[in-house]
Each structure stands twice: as structure tokens, then as C-alpha cells.
Amino acid sequence: MRDLVGGIRRFFIYAGLFSLAINALLLVPAIYMLQVFDRVLSSRSEETLVMLSVAALLALAIMAALDVVRARLLAACGVVLDRRLGPQGLERLLAQTSRLSGAEYLNGLRDVAALRNFLVGAGVIALFDAPWLPLFLVLIYLFHPVLGAVALAAAVLMLALAVLNERLTRAPLEHVLAAGRRAGRFVDAAAASAETVSALGMQSAVTRRWQSLNEAALGEQAQASGLGATFAGLTKFTRQFIQMAMLGTGAYLVIAQHLSAGVMIASTIILGRALAPVETLVAGWRHLV
């Protein structure tokens, strides 16, 4: 494991640095909105609007380019991981084919593929973006302490949902994996003994046995998927409610003349950006596990 981690560590370091730049550039729409409301509309300066728009467009283009580079880095990490683990899994598979445990190494090859595919998905990107949540909260607090308190409460609520999701879905997800592997091992064993099964007329019995194992796997999957969908929907509802609460609080502070309309809009946008990775993690928790 030390050799494996050492070989891919540099990919995660660079991906983390790119994530820092990307999350800093995520503030561009909020800053643009803030400047438009507080400067452009009050001064009615077309030149200021054009310069702000050009600068914001350039910043967004840089962010998109960095996002592409980060995704390509993680894809390359998946390739390196596959090249390091794949041959080992195959060698052990070939060495163990004469033993009952030989089929276990087929799962090893599938696990390598699953890990490689995870490294090119949205879940790992959310893992890199989520740690920047505290910085966004500090920025909102600097706008106004009340907005900071609302944002902090929202973050705690979202994180609590994530923890609850992990606690309640861990066992069902493990059962799904175990049931799927049992069905897969049975198919592998039946395929390896196909001639014997055919000669003894056992096709129907083998099919019934596989159907029984597969039904168990499908039942576990349905339960886990239903629970995951419930948390994903609850998280999405919570995030939308949080944005409404943030906007309502900001509107109250604007009416009370404690802050400007630009700050109200900007803080709402920043909070939405900050909580988006948490929502992605909850929605894709099954793939993450």
C-alpha cells in the first residue's frame, strides 16, 4: 500500500492545488453580482460593466480549463492505479484457479475497475471541493455576522445529513456488495464447470440457484437504493430551503439597512456553491462507499 500510495500521491497533490484555484474562482459570479448591484447600477457606468464582464468571463474560462486539467489528472491517476493493481490481481487469479478461493480474485479485478471508474466520476471531485466549505463560511461571516450564523447552521445541518446518511446506509451497501459477489462467484463457478453441468442435466437447477442468489442481491439493492434516494431528496430539499432562508435573512438586513442588495445576492450564491459538494457526496454516497 505504501508503494501504491507513493505512486499516486503526486496526482492528488496537484488535484488539490487545482481545487484551491477552482474554488477561489467559484467566487467570481458572486463578486460580479456584488459589483454590478453596488457599483454599476448606482454609477450607471457602462465602461465599468464592460470591464467587469470581461474580467469575469476570463476568470470563468480559466476555472473551466483548470477543471478539465483536474479531471484529466484524476483520470491519469486511475490509469496508473489500474496498471499497478491489475497485473497483481491477474497473477494471483491465475495462481489460484485450482482452488476454491480462486474466484475471489475475480472480485479483485472488478474492484480495480470500480476504483478506476470512481476516480473519473463526480464523487471524487466533490471530495476535493468539500474541504473549502469553511473558507466560504468565513467569507460570508465577513459580509455580516448574522449571515455567517445562518450559513454555519446550514453547513452543520448538511453535514449532519451526510453523517446520518453514512450511518444508515453503510450496512445496506455492504449487504449489496456481498450479495452481488455471492451471485457473481456462483456464475463463475457454473461457467467453469459448464460441461459437467450440461452433461448431468443440471442447467435448470443451476438457473434456479442463480435466480435465488440474484433475487437476494436485487432485494438488497432495492433497499439500499431507496434509502439513498430518500437522503438525496432530503438533502436537495434542505439545500433549497437553506438558500431561501439565506435570501430571506439577507432581505431583512437590506430592509433594516445593515447591508446592500449586492451583498445579499452574493452571500446566497456563495453559500449555494459551498454546499453543492456536500449534496453531491450524499447523492453519490453508494459509489463513494
PDB file of N, CA and C in Angstrom, residues 68 108 273:
ATOM      1  N   VAL A  68     -10.944  21.037 -16.226  1.00  0.00           N
ATOM      2  CA  VAL A  68     -10.612  19.990 -17.201  1.00  0.00           C
ATOM      3  C   VAL A  68      -9.285  19.333 -16.852  1.00  0.00           C
ATOM      4  N   GLY A 108     -11.281  -9.041  -7.151  1.00  0.00           N
ATOM      5  CA  GLY A 108     -10.174  -8.091  -7.058  1.00  0.00           C
ATOM      6  C   GLY A 108     -10.022  -7.290  -8.334  1.00  0.00           C
ATOM      7  N   ARG A 273     -22.777  27.606  -3.599  1.00  0.00           N
ATOM      8  CA  ARG A 273     -21.560  26.982  -4.114  1.00  0.00           C
ATOM      9  C   ARG A 273     -20.876  26.132  -3.051  1.00  0.00           C
TER      10      ARG A 273
END
